[in-house]
Amino acid sequence: MTKKLFVKTYGCQMNAYDSNRMVDVLAPEGFLRVDSPKDADLVILNTCHIREKAAEKLYSELGRLAQLKADRAAIDDPFLIAVAGCVAQAEGAEIAARAPCVDIVLGPQTYHRLPAMVERALRGDGPIVATEFPPESKFDSLPEESAWSGISAFLTVQEGCDKFCTFCVVPYTRGAEMSRPVAAVVEEARRIVAQGAREITLLGQNVNAYHGRDADGEVATLADLARQLSAIDGLVRIRYTTSHPRDMSDDLISAHRDVGALMPYVHLPVQSGSDRILKAMNRGHTVDDYRRIVDRLRAARPDVALAGDFIVGFPGETQADFAATLALVRDVSYAAAFSFKYSPRPGTPAADAADQVPETEKVDRLTVLQRLIEVQQRAFNAASIGRELPVLFAKSGRHPGQLVGRSPYLQAVHVDAPTSIIGQVVPVMIERANPNSLSGSLRARNADAA
Ligand code: 5AD
Ligand code: SF4
C-alpha cells in the first residue's frame, strides 16, 4: 500500500539535498512524497541549527503536528513524526522528551537507516533517537536518486568541518570533514545528467577542502573533480558552494581560468574585515590573505563574481572592527552577500564570551551593512544592461510565455521564450535590471541555437 511522506526543509542547500535523499531512501518502502502534512502518514522536519530560533521554530511546528497526530489517533490512523537535520543532532533525546509526539530523532549521518527506524516506530518502539556518527557512510547505503532534480541539480561531495570557527555549530552537528570518492561523485553526476540536468552545484560545508580518493587511491582536489566532471557529455555548467578562504588553492583558482564549465561565481565567506575579530573567530586567515585570494581569482578569471557571508556583532566587535568590515566590502565589491547578526550557539566557544554585543547595536550594524551590500548588488545587476549573457534556461516563469534561467554569475534572468529552449544555454540581450533579477530578450538569430 502506498504511504505518504511530507518533508519540510529548513536551512541550506545541503539540507535540501538530504531531504531528497530521505525521499529516495523511503521510496522502496512505498512512501510517496506529498505537499501537505495533512495528507501524510510520515512527516519529516529537516532542521537547521546555524542561526537563531531554530529550536523555537521547531517546537511550534511540532505543536501543530501534535494536534494533527491526535486527530489521526482518534480514528486509529498512524501518523509518525521525525525530526532530522542539525537541530536533531544538537538536541537529540531532549526533543522527544520535550515533544512527546516525536517518534524519530535522527542526525544528518543516519538517514540511510530511516526505513528500519520507521518500521520500529510503527511497531511502537519509539521514540527512536539516532544521533551517533555511524562507522558506515550513508552515501554507500543510499539507493540511486530517483527524484527528478531538474536542469540545475545539487550534489553533495563533501560534508562536515574540522575548522571550528568559534561561532559555528557545523563541526558539532555535521561532524568531521569527509569527502566522497571521485568515482561515486562522477557516477552520481552521470546519472543526474542522464536524467536531464545540465548544471551541477557541488555541495559541501567546506567544499573546497574536498579531498576524495580517485581510482588509484590518490587524493583528488575539487579542481581535479571539476576537470573530470567537465568531461561528462551534456554537463555544461559546474558550480560549488560553500568555500573557505583557507582552502582556496592555486589549483582551484587556475581551474577558474582553464575549465570552461566552471562558472565565474565564487561564494567565499570572510565573516569580518577585522583581523582581531577573524582571530577571535578562529578563521585561520587574515583580511590581507582574503584580499590576495580575491586578486588572484580576478587575475585568473577577470569577470569572476564574488559572494560573501558576514557576521556582525561577534563578541568584542567594536565600531572600528565593523568599519573595517565595511571597508573590505567596499574594496571587494560583491555581486551578492549574506549578512547575519551574531547568534550565540550553545556549545560553541564564542557563546560563552563575556563581551557580547548588545542586540540594538547588532541590528544597527546589520542595517548599515545590508544597505551597502544592496547597493553593490544593484550596481552589479545594472552593469549587465546592454550586455549579451549566456543563460541556461531552467523552467517556466510566473507569467505565461516567460522562462527563467541563470546567467554565469547566478543572476536570475527572465525572458519571453518558447519552452523548447529549457535545458539550453542561449545568449540573451539584457535590457532591465531589478535588485534580484534581470530581464531581456533572445536575439532572433539565436532563438533556436543549441
Ligand atoms: N551567528 C550568526 N551567523 C552565523 N553563521 C554561522 N554561524 C553563525 C552564528 N552563530 C553564518 C556564517 C556562515 C553562514 C552559513 O551562516 O556567516 O558563513
Ligand atoms: Fe562553520 Fe567555520 Fe566550518 Fe564554515 S569553516 S562550517 S563557518 S566552522
Coordinates of C-alpha atoms and ligand atoms in Angstrom, one line a residue:
M1 CA 0.0 0.0 0.0
T2 CA 1.2 3.5 -0.7
K3 CA 2.2 5.5 2.3
K4 CA 2.6 9.3 2.1
L5 CA 5.5 11.3 3.2
F6 CA 5.8 15.0 3.8
V7 CA 9.3 16.6 4.2
K8 CA 9.8 20.2 5.4
T9 CA 13.3 21.6 4.8
Y10 CA 14.9 24.4 6.7
G11 CA 18.3 25.9 6.1
C12 CA 20.9 25.3 3.5
Q13 CA 21.1 23.6 0.1
M14 CA 22.7 20.6 1.8
N15 CA 19.6 20.1 3.8
A16 CA 17.5 20.3 0.6
Y17 CA 19.8 17.6 -0.9
D18 CA 19.4 15.5 2.2
S19 CA 15.6 15.8 2.1
N20 CA 15.6 14.5 -1.4
R21 CA 17.8 11.6 -0.4
M22 CA 15.4 10.8 2.5
V23 CA 12.6 10.7 0.0
D24 CA 14.7 8.3 -2.2
V25 CA 15.6 6.0 0.8
L26 CA 11.9 5.7 1.7
A27 CA 10.6 5.2 -1.9
P28 CA 11.3 1.5 -1.9
E29 CA 9.3 1.2 1.3
G30 CA 6.3 2.5 -0.6
F31 CA 6.4 6.1 0.5
L32 CA 5.3 8.8 -1.9
R33 CA 6.1 12.5 -1.3
V34 CA 3.1 14.8 -0.8
D35 CA 2.8 18.5 -0.4
S36 CA 0.9 18.9 2.9
P37 CA 1.4 17.3 6.3
K38 CA -2.4 16.7 6.4
D39 CA -2.1 14.2 3.6
A40 CA 0.9 12.4 5.1
D41 CA 1.5 9.3 7.2
L42 CA 5.0 10.4 8.0
V43 CA 6.3 13.9 8.4
I44 CA 10.0 14.7 8.5
L45 CA 11.2 18.1 9.6
N46 CA 14.7 18.5 8.3
T47 CA 16.0 21.2 10.6
C48 CA 18.8 23.8 10.6
H49 CA 20.7 25.0 13.6
I50 CA 23.1 27.5 12.2
R51 CA 21.3 30.6 13.4
E52 CA 18.7 32.0 15.7
K53 CA 15.4 30.5 16.9
A54 CA 15.8 27.1 15.2
A55 CA 14.6 25.3 18.3
E56 CA 11.7 27.6 18.9
K57 CA 10.6 27.3 15.3
L58 CA 10.8 23.5 15.6
Y59 CA 8.7 23.3 18.8
S60 CA 6.0 25.5 17.4
E61 CA 5.8 23.4 14.3
L62 CA 5.7 20.3 16.4
G63 CA 2.8 21.8 18.4
R64 CA 0.8 22.0 15.2
L65 CA 1.8 18.5 14.2
A66 CA 0.9 17.1 17.6
Q67 CA -2.7 18.2 17.1
L68 CA -2.8 16.6 13.7
K69 CA -1.4 13.4 15.2
A70 CA -4.1 13.5 18.0
D71 CA -6.8 13.8 15.3
R72 CA -5.5 10.9 13.5
A73 CA -5.0 8.8 16.6
A74 CA -8.7 9.3 17.3
I75 CA -9.5 7.4 14.1
D76 CA -6.8 4.9 14.7
D77 CA -4.7 6.1 11.8
P78 CA -1.0 6.0 12.4
F79 CA 0.9 9.3 11.9
L80 CA 4.7 9.4 12.5
I81 CA 6.8 12.5 13.2
A82 CA 10.5 12.5 12.6
V83 CA 12.9 15.3 13.3
A84 CA 16.0 15.2 11.2
G85 CA 19.0 17.5 10.5
C86 CA 21.2 19.7 12.7
V87 CA 18.8 20.6 15.5
A88 CA 18.1 16.8 15.8
Q89 CA 21.8 16.2 16.1
A90 CA 22.4 19.0 18.6
E91 CA 19.4 18.4 20.9
G92 CA 19.0 14.6 20.5
A93 CA 16.8 12.9 23.0
E94 CA 15.8 16.2 24.5
I95 CA 13.5 16.7 21.5
A96 CA 11.5 13.6 22.2
A97 CA 11.4 14.5 25.9
R98 CA 10.0 18.0 25.3
A99 CA 7.7 17.0 22.4
P100 CA 6.3 13.5 23.1
C101 CA 4.6 13.5 19.7
V102 CA 8.0 12.9 18.1
D103 CA 8.6 9.3 17.1
I104 CA 12.1 9.6 15.5
V105 CA 15.0 11.9 16.0
L106 CA 17.8 11.4 13.5
G107 CA 21.0 13.2 12.8
P108 CA 22.4 14.1 9.3
Q109 CA 24.6 11.0 9.2
T110 CA 22.0 8.3 9.9
Y111 CA 19.2 8.9 7.4
H112 CA 20.1 5.8 5.3
R113 CA 18.8 3.9 8.3
L114 CA 15.4 5.6 8.1
P115 CA 13.4 2.6 6.8
A116 CA 14.4 0.5 9.9
M117 CA 13.6 3.4 12.2
V118 CA 10.1 3.8 10.6
E119 CA 9.4 0.2 11.0
R120 CA 10.4 0.2 14.6
A121 CA 8.3 3.3 15.3
L122 CA 5.3 1.8 13.6
R123 CA 5.8 -1.3 15.9
G124 CA 5.5 1.2 18.9
D125 CA 9.2 1.1 19.8
G126 CA 9.6 4.8 19.8
P127 CA 10.8 7.3 20.4
I128 CA 13.9 6.4 18.4
V129 CA 17.0 8.6 18.7
A130 CA 19.8 8.1 16.2
T131 CA 22.3 10.8 16.6
E132 CA 25.5 8.8 16.6
F133 CA 28.1 9.1 13.8
P134 CA 27.9 5.6 12.4
P135 CA 31.1 3.9 11.0
E136 CA 29.5 3.3 7.6
S137 CA 28.9 6.2 5.3
K138 CA 25.3 6.9 4.5
F139 CA 26.3 7.5 0.9
D140 CA 27.3 3.9 0.5
S141 CA 23.9 2.7 1.6
L142 CA 21.6 5.0 -0.3
P143 CA 19.6 3.9 -3.3
E144 CA 20.2 5.7 -6.6
E145 CA 18.5 9.0 -6.6
S146 CA 15.0 8.9 -8.1
A147 CA 13.8 12.4 -7.7
W148 CA 13.9 14.5 -10.9
S149 CA 16.4 17.0 -9.9
G150 CA 15.7 19.4 -12.8
I151 CA 18.1 21.3 -15.1
S152 CA 20.1 22.6 -12.2
A153 CA 20.9 19.9 -9.7
F154 CA 22.8 19.7 -6.4
L155 CA 25.3 17.0 -5.5
T156 CA 26.9 16.7 -2.1
V157 CA 30.6 15.9 -2.4
Q158 CA 31.9 16.8 1.0
E159 CA 30.4 17.1 4.4
G160 CA 31.4 18.2 7.9
C161 CA 34.0 20.6 9.0
D162 CA 37.2 20.5 11.1
K163 CA 37.8 24.2 11.2
F164 CA 35.9 25.0 14.4
C165 CA 35.2 28.7 13.8
T166 CA 34.2 29.8 17.3
F167 CA 30.7 30.9 16.3
C168 CA 29.7 27.8 14.4
V169 CA 27.7 24.6 15.2
V170 CA 28.6 22.8 12.0
P171 CA 31.6 20.8 13.3
Y172 CA 29.4 19.5 16.1
T173 CA 26.2 18.8 14.1
R174 CA 27.7 17.6 10.8
G175 CA 30.9 16.0 12.3
A176 CA 34.4 15.7 10.9
E177 CA 35.2 16.6 7.4
M178 CA 34.8 13.8 4.9
S179 CA 34.9 13.7 1.1
R180 CA 33.1 11.2 -1.1
P181 CA 35.3 9.2 -3.5
V182 CA 35.7 10.6 -7.0
A183 CA 34.1 7.6 -8.7
A184 CA 31.0 7.9 -6.5
V185 CA 30.6 11.6 -7.4
V186 CA 31.2 11.1 -11.1
E187 CA 28.8 8.2 -11.2
E188 CA 26.1 10.2 -9.5
A189 CA 26.8 13.2 -11.8
R190 CA 26.4 11.0 -14.8
R191 CA 23.1 9.7 -13.6
I192 CA 21.7 13.1 -12.9
V193 CA 22.9 14.4 -16.3
A194 CA 21.3 11.4 -18.0
Q195 CA 18.0 12.4 -16.2
G196 CA 18.3 15.9 -17.8
A197 CA 20.5 18.0 -15.5
R198 CA 22.7 20.5 -17.4
E199 CA 24.2 22.2 -14.4
I200 CA 25.5 20.7 -11.2
T201 CA 26.3 22.6 -8.0
L202 CA 28.8 20.6 -5.9
L203 CA 27.9 21.0 -2.2
G204 CA 29.9 20.8 1.0
Q205 CA 30.1 22.8 4.2
N206 CA 33.8 23.3 3.2
V207 CA 33.5 22.2 -0.4
N208 CA 36.9 23.4 -1.5
A209 CA 38.5 21.3 1.2
Y210 CA 37.4 18.3 -0.9
H211 CA 40.0 15.6 -0.9
G212 CA 38.3 12.5 -2.2
R213 CA 40.2 9.4 -3.4
D214 CA 40.5 8.7 -7.1
A215 CA 40.6 5.2 -8.7
D216 CA 44.4 4.9 -7.9
G217 CA 43.9 5.8 -4.3
E218 CA 45.4 9.2 -4.8
V219 CA 43.9 12.3 -3.3
A220 CA 41.9 14.4 -5.8
T221 CA 41.2 18.1 -5.2
L222 CA 38.0 20.0 -6.0
A223 CA 39.8 21.3 -9.1
D224 CA 40.6 17.7 -10.2
L225 CA 36.9 16.8 -9.6
A226 CA 35.7 19.8 -11.7
R227 CA 38.0 18.8 -14.5
Q228 CA 36.7 15.2 -14.5
L229 CA 33.1 16.3 -14.3
S230 CA 33.6 18.8 -17.2
A231 CA 34.2 15.8 -19.4
I232 CA 30.7 14.5 -18.9
D233 CA 28.7 14.9 -22.1
G234 CA 25.7 17.2 -21.5
L235 CA 27.0 18.8 -18.3
V236 CA 27.6 22.4 -19.4
R237 CA 27.9 24.2 -16.0
I238 CA 29.6 23.3 -12.8
R239 CA 29.4 25.4 -9.6
Y240 CA 30.4 24.7 -6.0
T241 CA 29.4 26.1 -2.6
T242 CA 30.5 27.0 0.1
S243 CA 34.2 27.7 0.2
H244 CA 36.6 28.6 2.9
P245 CA 39.4 31.1 2.1
R246 CA 42.0 28.8 3.6
D247 CA 41.3 26.1 1.1
M248 CA 41.2 28.4 -2.0
S249 CA 44.2 26.7 -3.6
D250 CA 46.2 27.8 -6.7
D251 CA 44.9 24.7 -8.3
L252 CA 41.3 25.7 -7.9
I253 CA 42.0 29.3 -8.8
S254 CA 43.6 28.1 -12.1
A255 CA 40.6 25.8 -12.8
H256 CA 38.6 29.0 -13.0
R257 CA 40.8 30.0 -15.9
D258 CA 41.1 26.6 -17.6
V259 CA 37.8 24.7 -17.1
G260 CA 35.2 26.3 -19.3
A261 CA 32.3 24.6 -17.5
L262 CA 33.4 26.1 -14.1
M263 CA 31.2 29.1 -13.6
P264 CA 32.7 32.5 -12.8
Y265 CA 30.9 32.9 -9.4
V266 CA 32.6 32.1 -6.1
H267 CA 30.8 32.2 -2.8
L268 CA 33.7 32.9 -0.4
P269 CA 32.6 33.9 3.1
V270 CA 35.0 36.1 5.1
Q271 CA 32.7 36.9 8.0
S272 CA 34.6 40.0 9.1
G273 CA 37.0 42.6 7.8
S274 CA 38.9 42.9 11.1
D275 CA 42.0 40.8 11.8
R276 CA 41.3 41.0 15.5
I277 CA 37.8 39.5 15.0
L278 CA 38.9 37.0 12.4
K279 CA 41.4 35.7 15.0
A280 CA 38.8 35.5 17.7
M281 CA 36.6 33.6 15.2
N282 CA 39.5 31.2 14.7
R283 CA 39.2 31.7 10.9
G284 CA 42.9 30.9 10.3
H285 CA 43.4 33.7 7.8
T286 CA 43.8 37.5 7.8
V287 CA 42.0 40.2 5.9
D288 CA 45.0 40.6 3.7
D289 CA 45.1 36.8 2.9
Y290 CA 41.5 37.2 1.8
R291 CA 42.2 40.3 -0.4
R292 CA 45.0 38.4 -2.1
I293 CA 42.8 35.4 -2.9
V294 CA 40.3 37.8 -4.4
D295 CA 43.0 39.4 -6.5
R296 CA 44.3 36.0 -7.7
L297 CA 40.8 34.9 -8.6
R298 CA 40.2 38.1 -10.6
A299 CA 43.6 37.7 -12.3
A300 CA 42.7 34.1 -13.3
R301 CA 39.1 35.0 -14.4
P302 CA 38.6 38.7 -14.7
D303 CA 34.8 38.5 -14.8
V304 CA 34.5 36.4 -11.7
A305 CA 31.6 37.5 -9.4
L306 CA 32.1 37.2 -5.7
A307 CA 29.6 36.4 -3.0
G308 CA 30.3 36.5 0.7
D309 CA 28.9 35.9 4.2
F310 CA 29.3 38.3 7.1
I311 CA 28.6 38.2 10.8
V312 CA 28.0 41.5 12.6
G313 CA 28.2 41.8 16.4
F314 CA 30.5 39.0 17.1
P315 CA 31.6 39.2 20.7
G316 CA 34.1 42.0 21.2
E317 CA 33.4 43.6 17.8
T318 CA 33.9 47.4 18.2
Q319 CA 32.8 50.2 15.9
A320 CA 36.3 50.2 14.4
D321 CA 36.1 46.4 13.7
F322 CA 32.8 47.0 12.0
A323 CA 34.2 49.9 10.0
A324 CA 36.9 47.5 8.8
T325 CA 34.2 45.1 7.5
L326 CA 32.5 47.9 5.6
A327 CA 35.9 48.9 4.1
L328 CA 36.5 45.4 2.9
V329 CA 33.1 45.1 1.4
R330 CA 33.7 48.4 -0.4
D331 CA 37.0 47.2 -1.8
V332 CA 35.9 43.7 -2.9
S333 CA 32.6 44.8 -4.3
Y334 CA 30.2 41.8 -4.1
A335 CA 27.7 40.5 -6.6
A336 CA 25.7 39.1 -3.6
A337 CA 26.3 38.8 0.1
F338 CA 24.6 37.3 3.1
S339 CA 24.9 39.0 6.4
F340 CA 23.7 37.9 9.8
K341 CA 23.6 39.1 13.4
Y342 CA 25.9 37.0 15.6
S343 CA 23.7 34.4 17.3
P344 CA 25.3 32.6 20.3
R345 CA 25.0 28.9 19.6
P346 CA 25.0 26.7 22.7
G347 CA 28.2 24.7 23.0
T348 CA 30.3 26.9 20.8
P349 CA 33.2 28.9 22.3
A350 CA 32.0 32.3 21.4
A351 CA 28.6 31.8 23.0
D352 CA 30.4 32.0 26.4
A353 CA 32.4 35.1 25.7
A354 CA 31.8 37.9 28.2
D355 CA 31.8 40.8 25.7
Q356 CA 28.6 40.1 23.8
V357 CA 27.4 43.0 21.7
P358 CA 24.0 44.4 22.6
E359 CA 21.1 43.4 20.3
T360 CA 20.3 47.0 19.3
E361 CA 24.0 47.5 18.2
K362 CA 23.8 44.3 16.1
V363 CA 20.6 45.5 14.5
D364 CA 22.1 48.9 13.6
R365 CA 25.3 47.3 12.1
L366 CA 23.3 44.8 10.1
T367 CA 21.1 47.6 8.7
V368 CA 24.2 49.6 7.5
L369 CA 26.0 46.5 6.1
Q370 CA 22.9 45.3 4.3
R371 CA 22.3 48.7 2.7
L372 CA 25.9 48.7 1.3
I373 CA 25.5 45.1 0.0
E374 CA 22.2 46.0 -1.6
V375 CA 23.8 49.0 -3.4
Q376 CA 26.6 46.7 -4.7
Q377 CA 24.2 44.0 -5.8
R378 CA 22.1 46.6 -7.7
A379 CA 25.2 48.0 -9.3
F380 CA 26.3 44.6 -10.3
N381 CA 23.0 43.8 -11.9
A382 CA 22.8 47.2 -13.6
A383 CA 26.2 46.7 -15.2
S384 CA 24.7 43.7 -17.1
I385 CA 22.3 46.0 -19.1
G386 CA 23.2 46.1 -22.7
R387 CA 25.4 43.0 -22.4
E388 CA 24.7 39.7 -24.0
L389 CA 24.9 36.9 -21.4
P390 CA 24.7 33.2 -21.9
V391 CA 21.7 32.0 -20.0
L392 CA 20.9 28.4 -19.0
F393 CA 17.2 28.1 -19.1
A394 CA 15.8 26.0 -16.3
K395 CA 12.0 26.4 -16.1
S396 CA 8.9 28.4 -16.9
G397 CA 8.4 31.7 -15.2
R398 CA 5.4 33.1 -13.3
H399 CA 4.0 34.9 -16.3
P400 CA 2.7 33.0 -19.4
G401 CA 5.3 32.6 -22.1
Q402 CA 8.1 33.5 -19.7
L403 CA 11.1 31.4 -18.9
V404 CA 13.6 31.7 -16.1
G405 CA 17.3 30.9 -16.4
R406 CA 20.6 31.9 -14.8
S407 CA 23.5 33.9 -16.0
P408 CA 27.0 32.6 -15.4
Y409 CA 27.0 34.9 -12.4
L410 CA 24.0 33.2 -10.9
Q411 CA 21.6 36.1 -11.7
A412 CA 18.1 35.0 -12.4
V413 CA 17.1 36.1 -16.0
H414 CA 13.5 36.4 -17.2
V415 CA 12.9 36.2 -20.9
D416 CA 9.8 35.6 -23.1
A417 CA 10.8 32.5 -25.0
P418 CA 9.5 29.1 -26.1
T419 CA 9.7 26.2 -23.6
S420 CA 11.7 24.2 -26.2
I421 CA 14.9 26.0 -25.1
I422 CA 14.6 24.8 -21.5
G423 CA 17.9 23.0 -20.8
Q424 CA 19.9 25.0 -23.3
V425 CA 22.4 27.8 -22.9
V426 CA 21.2 30.7 -25.1
P427 CA 22.6 34.3 -25.4
V428 CA 20.2 36.9 -24.0
M429 CA 20.4 40.6 -24.5
I430 CA 19.9 42.1 -21.0
E431 CA 17.6 45.0 -21.1
R432 CA 16.5 45.6 -17.5
A433 CA 17.9 45.0 -14.1
N434 CA 15.9 44.6 -10.8
P435 CA 17.5 44.2 -7.4
N436 CA 17.3 40.4 -7.6
S437 CA 17.0 39.6 -11.3
L438 CA 17.5 40.6 -14.9
S439 CA 15.3 40.5 -17.9
G440 CA 16.0 40.7 -21.6
S441 CA 15.2 39.1 -24.9
L442 CA 16.6 36.4 -27.1
R443 CA 18.5 37.6 -30.2
A444 CA 16.4 36.5 -33.2
R445 CA 19.2 34.5 -34.8
N446 CA 19.8 32.7 -31.5
A447 CA 16.2 31.7 -30.9
D448 CA 16.8 28.1 -31.9
A449 CA 20.5 27.9 -31.2
A450 CA 21.9 25.0 -29.2
Ligands
5AD1 N1 25.6 33.5 14.1 C1 25.4 34.2 13.0 N2 25.7 33.8 11.8 C2 26.3 32.6 11.7 N3 26.7 31.8 10.6 C3 27.2 30.7 11.1 N4 27.1 30.6 12.4 C4 26.5 31.8 12.8 C5 26.2 32.3 14.1 N5 26.4 31.6 15.2 C6 26.7 32.4 9.3 C7 28.1 32.5 8.7 C8 28.1 31.3 7.7 C9 26.7 31.2 7.3 C10 26.3 29.9 6.7 O1 25.9 31.4 8.5 O2 28.2 33.7 8.0 O3 29.0 31.5 6.7
SF4_2 FE1 31.3 26.6 10.4 FE2 33.8 27.8 10.1 FE3 33.4 25.2 9.4 FE4 32.3 27.2 7.9 S1 34.5 26.8 8.2 S2 31.3 25.3 8.6 S3 31.8 28.7 9.5 S4 33.2 26.0 11.5

